[in-house]
Each structure stands twice: as C-alpha cells, then as structure tokens.
Short mmCIF file of C-alpha atoms in Angstrom, two decimals:
data_model
loop_
_atom_site.label_atom_id
_atom_site.label_comp_id
_atom_site.label_asym_id
_atom_site.label_seq_id
_atom_site.Cartn_x
_atom_site.Cartn_y
_atom_site.Cartn_z
CA MET A 1 -13.43 26.16 -18.88
CA GLN A 2 -9.67 25.65 -19.31
CA GLU A 3 -7.15 25.57 -16.50
CA LYS A 4 -3.73 24.18 -15.63
CA THR A 5 -2.23 22.57 -12.55
CA GLN A 6 1.02 20.83 -11.71
CA VAL A 7 -0.64 17.67 -10.41
CA LEU A 8 -4.11 16.33 -11.14
CA VAL A 9 -5.43 13.73 -8.71
CA ILE A 10 -8.48 11.74 -9.84
CA GLY A 11 -10.40 10.44 -6.83
CA GLY A 12 -10.84 11.67 -3.26
CA GLY A 13 -10.69 8.44 -1.27
CA PRO A 14 -7.81 7.70 1.15
CA ALA A 15 -5.37 7.18 -1.73
CA GLY A 16 -6.20 10.39 -3.55
CA SER A 17 -6.55 12.64 -0.52
CA THR A 18 -3.28 11.34 0.95
CA ALA A 19 -1.30 11.82 -2.27
CA ALA A 20 -2.76 15.28 -2.81
CA THR A 21 -2.00 16.38 0.74
CA LEU A 22 1.59 15.10 0.64
CA LEU A 23 2.20 16.87 -2.66
CA VAL A 24 0.68 20.20 -1.66
CA ARG A 25 2.83 20.12 1.48
CA GLN A 26 5.83 19.87 -0.86
CA GLY A 27 4.77 23.06 -2.61
CA PHE A 28 2.89 21.65 -5.60
CA ASP A 29 -0.28 23.12 -7.01
CA VAL A 30 -2.75 20.22 -6.82
CA VAL A 31 -6.28 19.83 -8.19
CA LEU A 32 -8.33 16.86 -6.97
CA LEU A 33 -11.47 15.84 -8.87
CA GLU A 34 -13.88 13.54 -7.04
CA ARG A 35 -16.85 12.03 -8.86
CA ASP A 36 -19.10 11.77 -5.78
CA PHE A 37 -20.13 14.14 -3.04
CA PHE A 38 -18.78 13.24 0.39
CA PRO A 39 -19.71 11.71 2.74
CA ARG A 40 -20.32 8.58 0.71
CA GLU A 41 -20.60 5.02 1.95
CA HIS A 42 -17.70 2.65 1.48
CA ILE A 43 -16.80 -0.76 2.83
CA GLY A 44 -13.42 -1.43 4.43
CA GLU A 45 -13.67 -0.21 8.01
CA SER A 46 -10.73 -2.02 9.58
CA LEU A 47 -7.25 -0.47 9.38
CA ILE A 48 -3.75 -1.66 10.31
CA PRO A 49 -1.10 0.13 12.42
CA ALA A 50 1.18 0.92 9.49
CA SER A 51 -1.24 3.60 8.28
CA ILE A 52 -0.59 5.84 11.30
CA PRO A 53 2.92 7.06 10.29
CA ILE A 54 1.49 8.12 6.93
CA TRP A 55 -1.16 10.27 8.65
CA GLU A 56 1.73 11.80 10.60
CA LEU A 57 3.34 12.84 7.31
CA THR A 58 0.12 14.39 6.01
CA GLY A 59 -0.59 16.19 9.28
CA ALA A 60 -3.89 14.34 9.72
CA ARG A 61 -2.90 12.09 12.62
CA GLU A 62 -4.22 14.34 15.39
CA LYS A 63 -7.54 14.75 13.60
CA VAL A 64 -7.94 10.99 13.17
CA GLU A 65 -7.01 10.27 16.78
CA ALA A 66 -9.33 12.99 18.12
CA TYR A 67 -12.33 11.86 16.11
CA GLY A 68 -13.34 9.05 18.44
CA PHE A 69 -12.94 6.03 16.17
CA VAL A 70 -12.62 2.67 17.93
CA LYS A 71 -9.01 1.82 18.72
CA LYS A 72 -8.10 -1.62 17.43
CA TYR A 73 -5.57 -3.50 19.57
CA GLY A 74 -5.47 -6.75 17.64
CA LEU A 75 -7.62 -9.47 16.14
CA HIS A 76 -9.03 -12.92 16.82
CA PHE A 77 -9.21 -15.76 14.30
CA ASN A 78 -11.48 -18.76 14.65
CA TRP A 79 -10.03 -20.60 11.70
CA GLY A 80 -11.89 -23.90 11.59
CA PRO A 81 -10.35 -26.21 14.18
CA ASP A 82 -7.68 -23.58 14.98
CA ALA A 83 -8.21 -20.41 16.97
CA TRP A 84 -5.81 -17.71 18.07
CA SER A 85 -5.60 -14.05 18.97
CA SER A 86 -3.00 -11.49 17.98
CA VAL A 87 -2.67 -8.74 20.58
CA TRP A 88 -0.72 -5.66 19.47
CA GLY A 89 -0.99 -3.50 22.56
CA VAL A 90 -2.73 -2.95 25.88
CA PRO A 91 -5.08 0.03 26.25
CA GLY A 92 -3.75 2.66 28.64
CA GLU A 93 -0.12 1.68 28.27
CA PRO A 94 2.21 4.34 26.81
CA ASP A 95 2.72 3.90 23.07
CA ALA A 96 0.41 0.89 22.98
CA ARG A 97 0.41 -0.33 19.39
CA HIS A 98 -2.99 -0.02 17.76
CA ALA A 99 -4.93 0.78 14.62
CA TYR A 100 -8.49 2.03 14.16
CA GLN A 101 -11.90 0.73 13.16
CA VAL A 102 -13.57 3.50 11.18
CA VAL A 103 -16.87 4.38 9.58
CA ARG A 104 -15.49 4.89 6.11
CA ALA A 105 -17.96 7.61 5.11
CA GLU A 106 -16.74 9.70 8.04
CA PHE A 107 -13.08 8.70 7.82
CA ASP A 108 -12.80 9.38 4.09
CA GLN A 109 -14.49 12.74 4.49
CA LEU A 110 -12.12 13.64 7.33
CA LEU A 111 -9.10 12.97 5.10
CA LEU A 112 -10.62 14.88 2.18
CA GLU A 113 -11.47 17.88 4.34
CA HIS A 114 -7.93 17.79 5.70
CA ALA A 115 -6.62 17.89 2.13
CA LYS A 116 -8.71 21.01 1.52
CA SER A 117 -7.36 22.63 4.68
CA GLU A 118 -3.80 22.00 3.46
CA GLY A 119 -4.44 23.80 0.19
CA VAL A 120 -5.56 21.09 -2.21
CA ARG A 121 -8.10 22.43 -4.72
CA VAL A 122 -10.82 19.81 -4.24
CA ARG A 123 -13.91 19.62 -6.44
CA GLU A 124 -16.59 17.13 -5.56
CA GLY A 125 -19.29 15.91 -7.94
CA VAL A 126 -16.89 16.27 -10.87
CA GLU A 127 -16.32 13.27 -13.13
CA VAL A 128 -13.32 12.85 -15.43
CA THR A 129 -14.77 11.81 -18.77
CA SER A 130 -11.58 11.37 -20.81
CA LEU A 131 -7.84 11.90 -20.88
CA ALA A 132 -5.69 13.35 -23.65
CA PHE A 133 -2.16 12.12 -24.33
CA ASP A 134 1.07 13.25 -25.87
CA GLY A 135 2.36 9.86 -26.96
CA ASP A 136 2.13 7.68 -23.85
CA ARG A 137 2.04 10.68 -21.50
CA PRO A 138 -1.33 11.94 -20.20
CA ILE A 139 -1.41 15.74 -20.43
CA SER A 140 -5.01 16.84 -19.82
CA ALA A 141 -8.38 15.65 -18.58
CA ALA A 142 -11.88 16.55 -19.71
CA TRP A 143 -14.45 16.75 -16.92
CA LYS A 144 -18.12 17.42 -16.30
CA GLU A 145 -20.16 18.24 -13.23
CA ARG A 146 -22.54 15.40 -12.43
CA ALA A 147 -25.24 17.69 -11.01
CA VAL A 148 -25.11 20.20 -13.89
CA GLU A 149 -24.62 18.26 -17.10
CA GLU A 150 -23.99 21.31 -19.28
CA ARG A 151 -21.05 22.52 -17.19
CA SER A 152 -17.77 20.97 -18.25
CA GLY A 153 -14.16 21.83 -18.80
CA GLU A 154 -10.60 20.68 -19.22
CA VAL A 155 -7.57 20.76 -16.98
CA SER A 156 -4.00 20.26 -18.16
CA PHE A 157 -1.28 18.99 -15.85
CA ASP A 158 2.36 17.99 -15.53
CA TYR A 159 1.69 14.83 -13.50
CA LEU A 160 -1.35 12.60 -13.11
CA VAL A 161 -2.19 10.56 -10.00
CA ASP A 162 -4.96 8.11 -10.81
CA ALA A 163 -6.77 7.31 -7.55
CA SER A 164 -10.06 6.55 -9.26
CA GLY A 165 -10.63 3.34 -7.31
CA ARG A 166 -11.99 0.25 -8.98
CA THR A 167 -13.08 2.36 -11.94
CA GLY A 168 -9.35 2.57 -12.74
CA ILE A 169 -9.48 5.15 -15.51
CA MET A 170 -5.92 4.63 -16.75
CA SER A 171 -5.94 0.87 -16.38
CA THR A 172 -9.37 0.01 -17.74
CA ARG A 173 -9.92 2.68 -20.41
CA TYR A 174 -6.46 3.30 -21.82
CA LEU A 175 -3.81 0.79 -20.77
CA ARG A 176 -6.24 -2.14 -20.52
CA ASN A 177 -3.75 -3.92 -18.29
CA ARG A 178 -5.87 -5.06 -15.33
CA ARG A 179 -5.32 -8.75 -14.59
CA PHE A 180 -7.73 -10.52 -12.25
CA ASN A 181 -6.51 -13.07 -9.72
CA LYS A 182 -8.29 -16.36 -10.32
CA ALA A 183 -7.73 -17.55 -6.76
CA PHE A 184 -9.67 -14.69 -5.19
CA GLN A 185 -13.03 -14.19 -6.86
CA SER A 186 -15.44 -13.70 -4.01
CA VAL A 187 -18.58 -11.83 -3.03
CA ALA A 188 -18.87 -9.95 0.25
CA ALA A 189 -22.25 -9.23 1.85
CA TRP A 190 -22.50 -7.11 4.98
CA GLY A 191 -24.80 -5.31 7.37
CA TYR A 192 -24.69 -3.50 10.70
CA TRP A 193 -25.82 -4.75 14.11
CA LYS A 194 -26.26 -3.41 17.62
CA ASN A 195 -25.83 -5.16 20.98
CA VAL A 196 -23.34 -7.68 19.64
CA GLN A 197 -21.47 -9.64 22.31
CA ALA A 198 -17.90 -9.74 21.06
CA PRO A 199 -16.07 -12.99 21.93
CA PRO A 200 -13.95 -12.61 25.08
CA GLU A 201 -10.93 -13.84 23.13
CA THR A 202 -11.03 -10.81 20.81
CA PRO A 203 -8.58 -8.05 21.85
CA VAL A 204 -10.05 -4.69 22.81
CA GLY A 205 -11.59 -3.07 19.75
CA GLY A 206 -10.29 -5.89 17.59
CA VAL A 207 -11.58 -7.65 14.50
CA THR A 208 -13.24 -11.03 14.97
CA ILE A 209 -12.92 -13.45 12.06
CA GLY A 210 -14.67 -16.80 11.91
CA ALA A 211 -14.33 -19.38 9.16
CA VAL A 212 -17.46 -21.09 7.83
CA PRO A 213 -17.59 -24.10 5.48
CA ASP A 214 -17.81 -21.95 2.35
CA GLY A 215 -15.91 -18.81 3.41
CA TRP A 216 -15.51 -16.56 6.41
CA VAL A 217 -17.28 -13.94 8.50
CA TRP A 218 -15.93 -10.66 9.91
CA GLY A 219 -17.01 -8.57 12.88
CA ILE A 220 -15.74 -4.98 13.23
CA PRO A 221 -16.87 -2.77 16.16
CA LEU A 222 -17.54 0.88 15.27
CA HIS A 223 -17.68 4.08 17.31
CA ASN A 224 -21.37 4.64 16.53
CA GLY A 225 -22.29 1.60 18.63
CA THR A 226 -22.77 -0.79 15.73
CA MET A 227 -20.76 -3.73 14.51
CA SER A 228 -20.09 -4.36 10.84
CA VAL A 229 -20.71 -8.05 10.20
CA GLY A 230 -19.76 -9.37 6.78
CA LEU A 231 -19.78 -12.66 4.92
CA VAL A 232 -17.26 -13.62 2.21
CA LEU A 233 -18.06 -16.51 -0.15
CA HIS A 234 -16.78 -17.63 -3.54
CA LYS A 235 -18.84 -16.02 -6.30
CA GLU A 236 -20.23 -19.35 -7.58
CA THR A 237 -21.14 -20.51 -4.08
CA PHE A 238 -22.79 -17.18 -3.32
CA LYS A 239 -24.83 -17.38 -6.53
CA ALA A 240 -25.99 -20.94 -5.77
CA LYS A 241 -26.91 -20.13 -2.16
CA ARG A 242 -28.84 -17.04 -3.20
CA GLU A 243 -30.84 -19.04 -5.73
CA THR A 244 -31.71 -21.49 -2.94
CA SER A 245 -32.49 -18.94 -0.23
CA GLY A 246 -34.35 -16.57 -2.52
CA THR A 247 -33.02 -13.28 -1.12
CA LEU A 248 -29.73 -11.56 -0.44
CA GLU A 249 -30.61 -11.07 3.22
CA GLN A 250 -31.44 -14.72 3.81
CA THR A 251 -28.23 -15.83 2.09
CA TYR A 252 -26.32 -13.49 4.38
CA LEU A 253 -28.10 -14.60 7.57
CA ASP A 254 -27.72 -18.29 6.75
CA GLY A 255 -24.02 -17.77 6.06
CA ILE A 256 -23.03 -15.84 9.18
CA MET A 257 -25.00 -18.18 11.44
CA GLU A 258 -22.87 -21.08 10.20
CA SER A 259 -20.09 -19.67 12.39
CA PRO A 260 -20.54 -20.85 16.00
CA LEU A 261 -18.59 -17.76 17.04
CA PHE A 262 -21.04 -15.36 15.40
CA GLU A 263 -24.14 -17.40 16.11
CA LYS A 264 -23.37 -16.86 19.79
CA ALA A 265 -22.28 -13.22 19.40
CA LEU A 266 -25.50 -12.27 17.58
CA ARG A 267 -28.06 -14.11 19.73
CA ASP A 268 -29.28 -10.94 21.44
CA ALA A 269 -28.19 -8.54 18.72
CA GLU A 270 -30.37 -6.39 16.48
CA GLN A 271 -29.80 -5.92 12.77
CA VAL A 272 -30.07 -2.17 12.15
CA SER A 273 -29.38 -1.91 8.43
CA GLY A 274 -30.18 -3.50 5.15
CA ILE A 275 -27.71 -5.89 3.53
CA GLN A 276 -25.32 -4.77 0.82
CA ALA A 277 -23.18 -6.94 -1.43
CA GLU A 278 -20.10 -6.31 -3.54
CA GLN A 279 -17.77 -8.42 -5.64
CA ASP A 280 -14.33 -8.79 -4.08
CA PHE A 281 -12.39 -9.74 -7.20
CA SER A 282 -8.68 -9.27 -6.52
CA TYR A 283 -6.70 -7.80 -9.40
CA VAL A 284 -3.46 -6.06 -10.25
CA SER A 285 -2.38 -3.80 -13.11
CA GLU A 286 0.55 -5.08 -15.14
CA GLU A 287 2.16 -1.64 -14.92
CA SER A 288 1.09 0.97 -12.39
CA SER A 289 3.21 3.90 -13.54
CA GLY A 290 4.64 5.41 -16.67
CA PRO A 291 5.49 8.73 -18.31
CA GLY A 292 3.96 11.39 -16.07
CA TYR A 293 1.44 9.15 -14.30
CA PHE A 294 1.08 6.99 -11.19
CA MET A 295 -1.84 4.67 -10.39
CA ILE A 296 -2.50 4.27 -6.68
CA GLY A 297 -4.87 2.42 -4.36
CA ASP A 298 -7.64 0.38 -5.94
CA ALA A 299 -6.94 2.03 -9.30
CA ALA A 300 -3.79 -0.10 -9.45
CA CYS A 301 -4.68 -3.21 -7.47
CA PHE A 302 -7.20 -4.72 -5.10
CA LEU A 303 -6.71 -7.55 -2.62
CA ASP A 304 -9.02 -9.86 -0.67
CA PRO A 305 -10.02 -8.10 2.59
CA LEU A 306 -8.92 -10.79 5.08
CA LEU A 307 -5.78 -8.90 6.18
CA SER A 308 -7.44 -5.43 6.22
CA SER A 309 -4.72 -4.19 3.89
CA GLY A 310 -6.86 -1.99 1.62
CA VAL A 311 -6.50 1.46 3.21
CA PHE A 312 -2.84 0.84 3.98
CA LEU A 313 -2.02 -0.12 0.39
CA ALA A 314 -3.95 2.97 -0.74
CA THR A 315 -2.08 5.41 1.49
CA TYR A 316 1.25 3.61 1.08
CA SER A 317 1.03 3.88 -2.70
CA ALA A 318 0.08 7.54 -2.26
CA LEU A 319 3.29 8.07 -0.27
CA LEU A 320 5.36 6.30 -2.93
CA ALA A 321 3.76 8.37 -5.71
CA ALA A 322 4.21 11.67 -3.86
CA ALA A 323 7.87 10.90 -3.10
CA SER A 324 8.50 9.86 -6.70
CA ILE A 325 6.87 12.98 -8.17
CA SER A 326 8.68 15.24 -5.72
CA SER A 327 12.12 13.89 -6.61
CA LEU A 328 11.29 13.71 -10.29
CA HIS A 329 10.22 17.36 -10.31
CA ARG A 330 13.41 18.42 -8.51
CA GLY A 331 15.57 16.52 -11.00
CA GLU A 332 16.87 14.07 -8.37
CA VAL A 333 15.83 11.03 -10.41
CA THR A 334 14.97 10.34 -14.01
CA GLU A 335 11.43 9.60 -15.12
CA GLU A 336 12.38 6.01 -15.81
CA GLU A 337 13.87 5.62 -12.33
CA ALA A 338 10.83 7.16 -10.60
CA SER A 339 8.38 5.05 -12.57
CA SER A 340 10.32 1.82 -12.07
CA TYR A 341 10.84 2.44 -8.36
CA PHE A 342 7.16 3.15 -7.76
CA HIS A 343 5.90 0.14 -9.67
CA LEU A 344 8.35 -2.38 -8.18
CA THR A 345 7.96 -1.14 -4.61
CA TYR A 346 4.18 -1.03 -4.71
CA ARG A 347 3.99 -4.43 -6.41
CA GLN A 348 6.28 -5.91 -3.77
CA ALA A 349 4.01 -4.72 -0.97
CA TYR A 350 0.99 -6.17 -2.75
CA VAL A 351 2.65 -9.53 -3.36
CA ARG A 352 3.84 -9.85 0.24
CA PHE A 353 0.32 -9.44 1.50
CA MET A 354 -0.90 -11.86 -1.14
CA LEU A 355 1.61 -14.54 -0.12
CA VAL A 356 0.57 -14.40 3.52
CA LEU A 357 -3.09 -14.25 2.53
CA THR A 358 -2.73 -17.36 0.39
CA SER A 359 -0.95 -19.23 3.13
CA MET A 360 -3.62 -18.22 5.64
CA TYR A 361 -6.28 -19.72 3.42
CA GLN A 362 -4.24 -22.84 2.75
CA ASN A 363 -3.70 -23.30 6.49
CA TYR A 364 -7.42 -23.82 7.07
CA ARG A 365 -7.66 -27.48 8.02
CA GLY A 366 -10.59 -29.62 6.94
CA LYS A 367 -11.33 -27.58 3.84
CA THR A 368 -13.61 -29.30 1.35
CA SER A 369 -15.62 -26.61 -0.43
CA LEU A 370 -14.75 -24.74 -3.61
CA PHE A 371 -13.85 -21.62 -1.64
CA TRP A 372 -11.00 -23.29 0.21
CA GLN A 373 -9.81 -25.56 -2.59
CA ILE A 374 -8.96 -22.78 -5.05
CA LYS A 375 -7.05 -20.52 -2.66
CA GLN A 376 -3.65 -20.97 -4.25
CA LEU A 377 -1.62 -18.81 -6.54
CA THR A 378 -0.57 -19.78 -10.04
CA ARG A 379 2.05 -18.36 -12.33
CA GLU A 380 -0.78 -16.51 -14.06
CA ASP A 381 -1.62 -14.74 -10.79
CA VAL A 382 1.88 -13.78 -9.67
CA HIS A 383 4.85 -13.58 -12.00
CA ASP A 384 8.14 -15.29 -11.23
CA THR A 385 9.93 -11.98 -10.64
CA ASP A 386 7.27 -10.90 -8.14
CA ILE A 387 7.57 -14.17 -6.25
CA MET A 388 11.33 -13.95 -6.13
CA GLN A 389 11.28 -10.39 -4.80
CA ALA A 390 8.77 -11.31 -2.13
CA PHE A 391 10.75 -14.36 -1.06
CA GLU A 392 13.84 -12.20 -0.59
CA ARG A 393 12.20 -10.99 2.62
CA LEU A 394 9.53 -13.55 3.42
CA VAL A 395 11.64 -16.69 3.73
CA THR A 396 15.25 -17.72 4.07
CA GLY A 397 16.92 -20.75 2.56
CA ALA A 398 18.14 -21.49 -0.95
CA GLU A 399 15.84 -24.47 -1.38
CA ASP A 400 12.73 -22.34 -0.85
CA VAL A 401 13.91 -19.86 -3.44
CA ARG A 402 14.95 -22.57 -5.88
CA PHE A 403 11.53 -24.21 -5.55
CA ALA A 404 9.84 -20.89 -6.28
CA ARG A 405 11.97 -20.45 -9.38
CA GLU A 406 11.64 -23.99 -10.71
CA GLY A 407 8.25 -25.01 -9.34
CA SER A 408 5.56 -26.67 -11.39
CA GLY A 409 3.42 -23.57 -11.79
CA THR A 410 1.62 -23.41 -8.46
CA LEU A 411 2.84 -21.56 -5.41
CA HIS A 412 2.07 -24.05 -2.63
CA VAL A 413 1.60 -23.26 1.03
CA GLU A 414 4.79 -25.10 2.03
CA GLN A 415 6.87 -22.34 0.48
CA VAL A 416 5.71 -19.75 3.00
CA GLN A 417 4.66 -22.07 5.80
CA GLN A 418 7.60 -21.22 8.05
CA PHE A 419 6.92 -17.54 7.70
CA VAL A 420 3.23 -17.86 8.55
CA ASN A 421 3.93 -20.18 11.46
CA GLN A 422 6.15 -17.54 13.00
CA ALA A 423 3.76 -14.69 12.22
CA PHE A 424 0.93 -16.57 13.93
CA HIS A 425 2.91 -18.64 16.38
CA ARG A 426 0.09 -18.65 18.93
CA ALA A 427 -1.80 -20.98 16.63
CA ARG A 428 0.92 -23.61 16.80
CA GLY A 429 2.89 -23.84 20.00
CA SER A 430 5.79 -25.67 18.40
CA SER A 431 6.54 -22.82 16.01
CA ARG A 432 7.58 -20.36 18.68
CA LYS A 433 9.76 -22.97 20.35
CA ALA A 434 11.40 -23.78 17.02
CA VAL A 435 12.11 -20.13 16.35
CA MET A 436 13.61 -19.58 19.80
CA GLN A 437 16.00 -22.48 19.19
CA MET A 438 17.36 -20.94 15.98
CA PRO A 439 20.81 -19.37 15.91
CA ASP A 440 20.68 -15.69 16.89
CA GLU A 441 21.26 -14.34 13.39
CA LEU A 442 18.62 -16.55 11.80
CA ARG A 443 16.11 -15.82 14.56
CA GLU A 444 16.61 -12.07 14.12
CA GLN A 445 16.06 -12.43 10.40
CA ARG A 446 12.82 -14.36 10.93
CA ILE A 447 11.55 -11.71 13.30
CA ALA A 448 12.48 -9.03 10.77
CA ASP A 449 10.58 -10.96 8.10
CA VAL A 450 7.46 -10.98 10.26
CA ASN A 451 7.81 -7.26 10.86
CA VAL A 452 7.53 -6.72 7.11
CA ILE A 453 3.87 -7.59 7.50
CA ASN A 454 3.38 -6.17 10.99
CA SER A 455 4.98 -2.85 10.02
CA PRO A 456 4.99 -2.84 6.23
CA LEU A 457 5.75 0.88 5.98
CA GLU A 458 9.33 -0.03 6.89
CA MET A 459 9.64 -1.75 3.54
CA SER A 460 10.84 1.38 1.76
CA LEU A 461 12.13 3.92 4.30
CA SER A 462 15.75 2.88 4.70
CA PRO A 463 18.79 2.06 2.54
CA ASP A 464 18.50 -1.57 3.67
CA THR A 465 15.17 -1.89 1.86
CA ALA A 466 16.12 0.05 -1.27
CA ILE A 467 14.88 -1.09 -4.64
CA GLY A 468 17.03 -0.20 -7.62
CA GLY A 469 19.26 1.76 -5.26
CA LEU A 470 16.39 4.06 -4.21
CA TYR A 471 14.34 4.43 -1.04
CA VAL A 472 11.85 6.95 0.36
CA ARG A 473 13.08 9.73 2.63
CA THR A 474 10.78 11.96 4.62
CA GLU A 475 13.28 14.57 5.86
CA PRO A 476 14.20 17.31 5.14
CA THR A 477 11.93 16.95 2.12
CA LEU A 478 9.78 14.08 0.90
CA GLY A 479 11.45 12.30 -1.98
CA LEU A 480 13.63 9.44 -3.13
CA SER A 481 17.22 9.01 -1.97
CA ARG A 482 19.97 6.87 -3.41
CA THR A 483 21.95 4.39 -1.40
CA GLU A 484 25.67 5.11 -1.09
CA ALA A 485 26.43 2.26 -3.44
CA ALA A 486 24.01 3.58 -6.06
CA SER A 487 25.40 7.11 -5.70
CA ALA A 488 28.96 5.86 -6.10
CA LEU A 489 28.00 3.86 -9.19
CA GLU A 490 26.29 6.88 -10.73
CA ALA A 491 29.37 9.01 -10.11
CA THR A 492 31.70 6.49 -11.77
CA PRO A 493 32.73 7.60 -15.28
CA ALA A 494 31.54 5.36 -18.05
#
C-alpha cells in the first residue's frame, strides 16, 4: 500500500497529537502513525500551567477542562530539613492560575481523539519499521500493522515529525546522537492508593514531594479517587535495595515509608494497584532537527520528573515544530533557519529546566548518599553554548557568566543559587527580603527570570525572546516571525 502526505507524524502521545493538530489547523494534510492502541498506560500525571495556552491553540482546552481532571493549584516540597509550598492560585477566584493532574491513559486518548476530530488521519496499532532517505532528508516510511503482520505499506512525505517517544526512531536508529546525562540516571517505581490523607501544607490538588535519604517520593491526586505515589532512586541504589528486599514491591514500600510525610499520609490508605518500575535516564539528542525533520518530546530529550516538565516540553516542542514547518512551507524562512531555530529554542527550554533541577537537588541539605552526591552537571552533560544561553535569562552579573565560561568543568549550585532562592523564596526568608531591596530594574529582571520557569511558554512568543532573529507568532497564522532588526538586516544589500 503506497500513499503520500505532506506531514508524517510518528507517535500519538501529547507531542505527536499536538503537532499534528496544529499542522492540520494550518491546512496541512497530516498522517499520524501510532504503534499502540489507545488508551494505553503512561506515567507522568502531573502537568504545569504553561501547557494550557498550547491546548488553546489546538482547540482542545475546553475538552481538557470539561473532563474532570484534578485542578492543581501548586505543590509542596518537604526537602530534607527544608519545607515549603508554592501556591499558584486559589480555587474559585477568577483566572486562578492552575494546572492539572491527569490519568495519562485518558488524557493522551483525549488529545488523540481531538486530533482525529480536527482532521488528522490517525492510525493506531501501526508501527514504523524503517525510514528511507534522500541524502540526509527522510522522504518515506515503511510501516506494518501490529495486529495483522502481513499488512504493511509505505507512506511518503514532505516533512517528518518524530514523536516516537523514548524509542526515538531518528535519534537511535539513524542519527545515533542520543547523549545520556550522567547526573540523572534513576529508577522510578510507582503504584496507586486510595484514602490517602494529603498533608495540610499541600495546595489544593497539588503535588506533594518528600525527600528520602536515597531519593524522593511523589504524591499526585487523581480524579478517579486514587493517588499516584512514586519513588525515585539512583539506579545503583535501587538495584542494591531490591537485592536486599527481594521484591520490587517491598523495595517500593520500604522507600516511600522512609519519608515521614508519606508514612503519615498512607497510614490509613489502601494500595489498589501493583507496582511498576521504569528507568528515568535523562538524555538529549545532539541535534533535534535537520533537512525535512523535527524530533519532539521524548524522541528528542527526556528530563528527570521532579519539575513535572515532561508534557510541557512535549507540547512546547510540538508548537515549535508546527510553527517552523508552517513558515518553511510558506517560504517565510529557509530550511536552515527553521531547523536552527527549532533546535536552539527547544534546547534552551530543556537546559533551563535542567539548571533549576540541578540546583534543587544541590540545595538538599544533609545529603550523604550516592543519589544526592552526583546531582551536578558536567561539561559532558551540558555544552558551554547551552549554559551560556541559559544564563542569559537565568542569572544576571558578569561574574556568573564568566565563571560559567571559564569554570573547571562542573556547573556548581552557586552559579544558579540566586535564581533558585528567588524562585523558591518561601524556603529562605532572607531571599525575598534581599530581592525587595534590589534596585527596581534589577528586581524586575529577577522576577522576569523566575517567570521563565513559571511561564516557560513566554520564552519564544515575543521579539524580546527571539533566537536568531526569529520568534513564534500565533496570529493571524501560526509560524515564525522576524524581529525588526533581523528584517532590516535581511533587506540590506550585500
């Protein structure tokens, strides 16, 4: 069976369904091939507020909000000797800032069904077995139906969006450019509980996070009356504890009960599921775009789940890819410009989250175990150019930047300490006072820096945040726009 489409999307998770929907709303013919049949289980239930504007662009926001998912108004950290809550909004107040806690099987299916309703040609149970290239440009994909082995075919395309998740077809089979982050090689084990007594400090619908000697525990309330409770340990620690305990379930129970917060919350609770485990090895692809292709979501990179950034990075990269393809197809940018813009912008978002994540881990006082000792970035984990771009927005001060450029090879917590102190000022009373005593201009900049993490979608939607003279526009059409300076430079005769 031979066919042709303008855009082939591989993968129907949040990244793939979002990219496909955005593109079909721009008039593209889009085929989406998904290996599994939905609904399918997936970890990663907690979302962040920045995802909501993207659902607005796809037209899925009303469906998500009407579904009945738990509204998340913040989070609570019990971080060793430190504890603090971050409250985003108050339920019932107009425009109260919030995110959602979702059952991923249901949430992912909702987004995929929405893609179908918008005109995306979705095929479930269809696995891409290989890609064909014209030079470095992918031009067609061979596929087979998983349920009917003898039925197969080929689809040719103008553009490829690889949203194949951790399988990462482009990265692992062809480019072979996936680089694992040595600082974040963990194992997550999780199960579901009923009748959990959430700590009173946790904001309504919020995530509860409690540090334990060898890692941390999460608690995420869900609309079906259960709470997802997970344990994150370093892979070597997890292996050793499992050998001692004898079973996955006992390793999990021993680990979560090391948190006084969760030991209390689960006293009268009932475990209502088996325990699952998955490796949480953070990684990034050296290049995430090229001639005619864009790699989005987990196909391009994966990050430790502490900051609940997974679904946002998936849908954000989908937005960047859809805008890049739209402008590229209309001749508004060159292929090199579109590819470079996508890669640099997506990498910058990833690195910003990584910097804050690293500093969060390094801020845990009293750390002695392997898990806490290795949570630092090296030059092998984040390149100098990535660090410099992230510091442009994360910190101010020439000395900080100089240290990043000339440092000994390790990105230490001190380099982003000021930023994290402001972002989580409730944990350290002196930080807020110090910020309020800053000159107006510097204080406004610090607040803007924090908003990069609080509202990371703003990173690319204005001329002020342009990269290479380009930024995403959403009106009147989705695409990439040039800043006035970039437009003037382009118009200048050589």
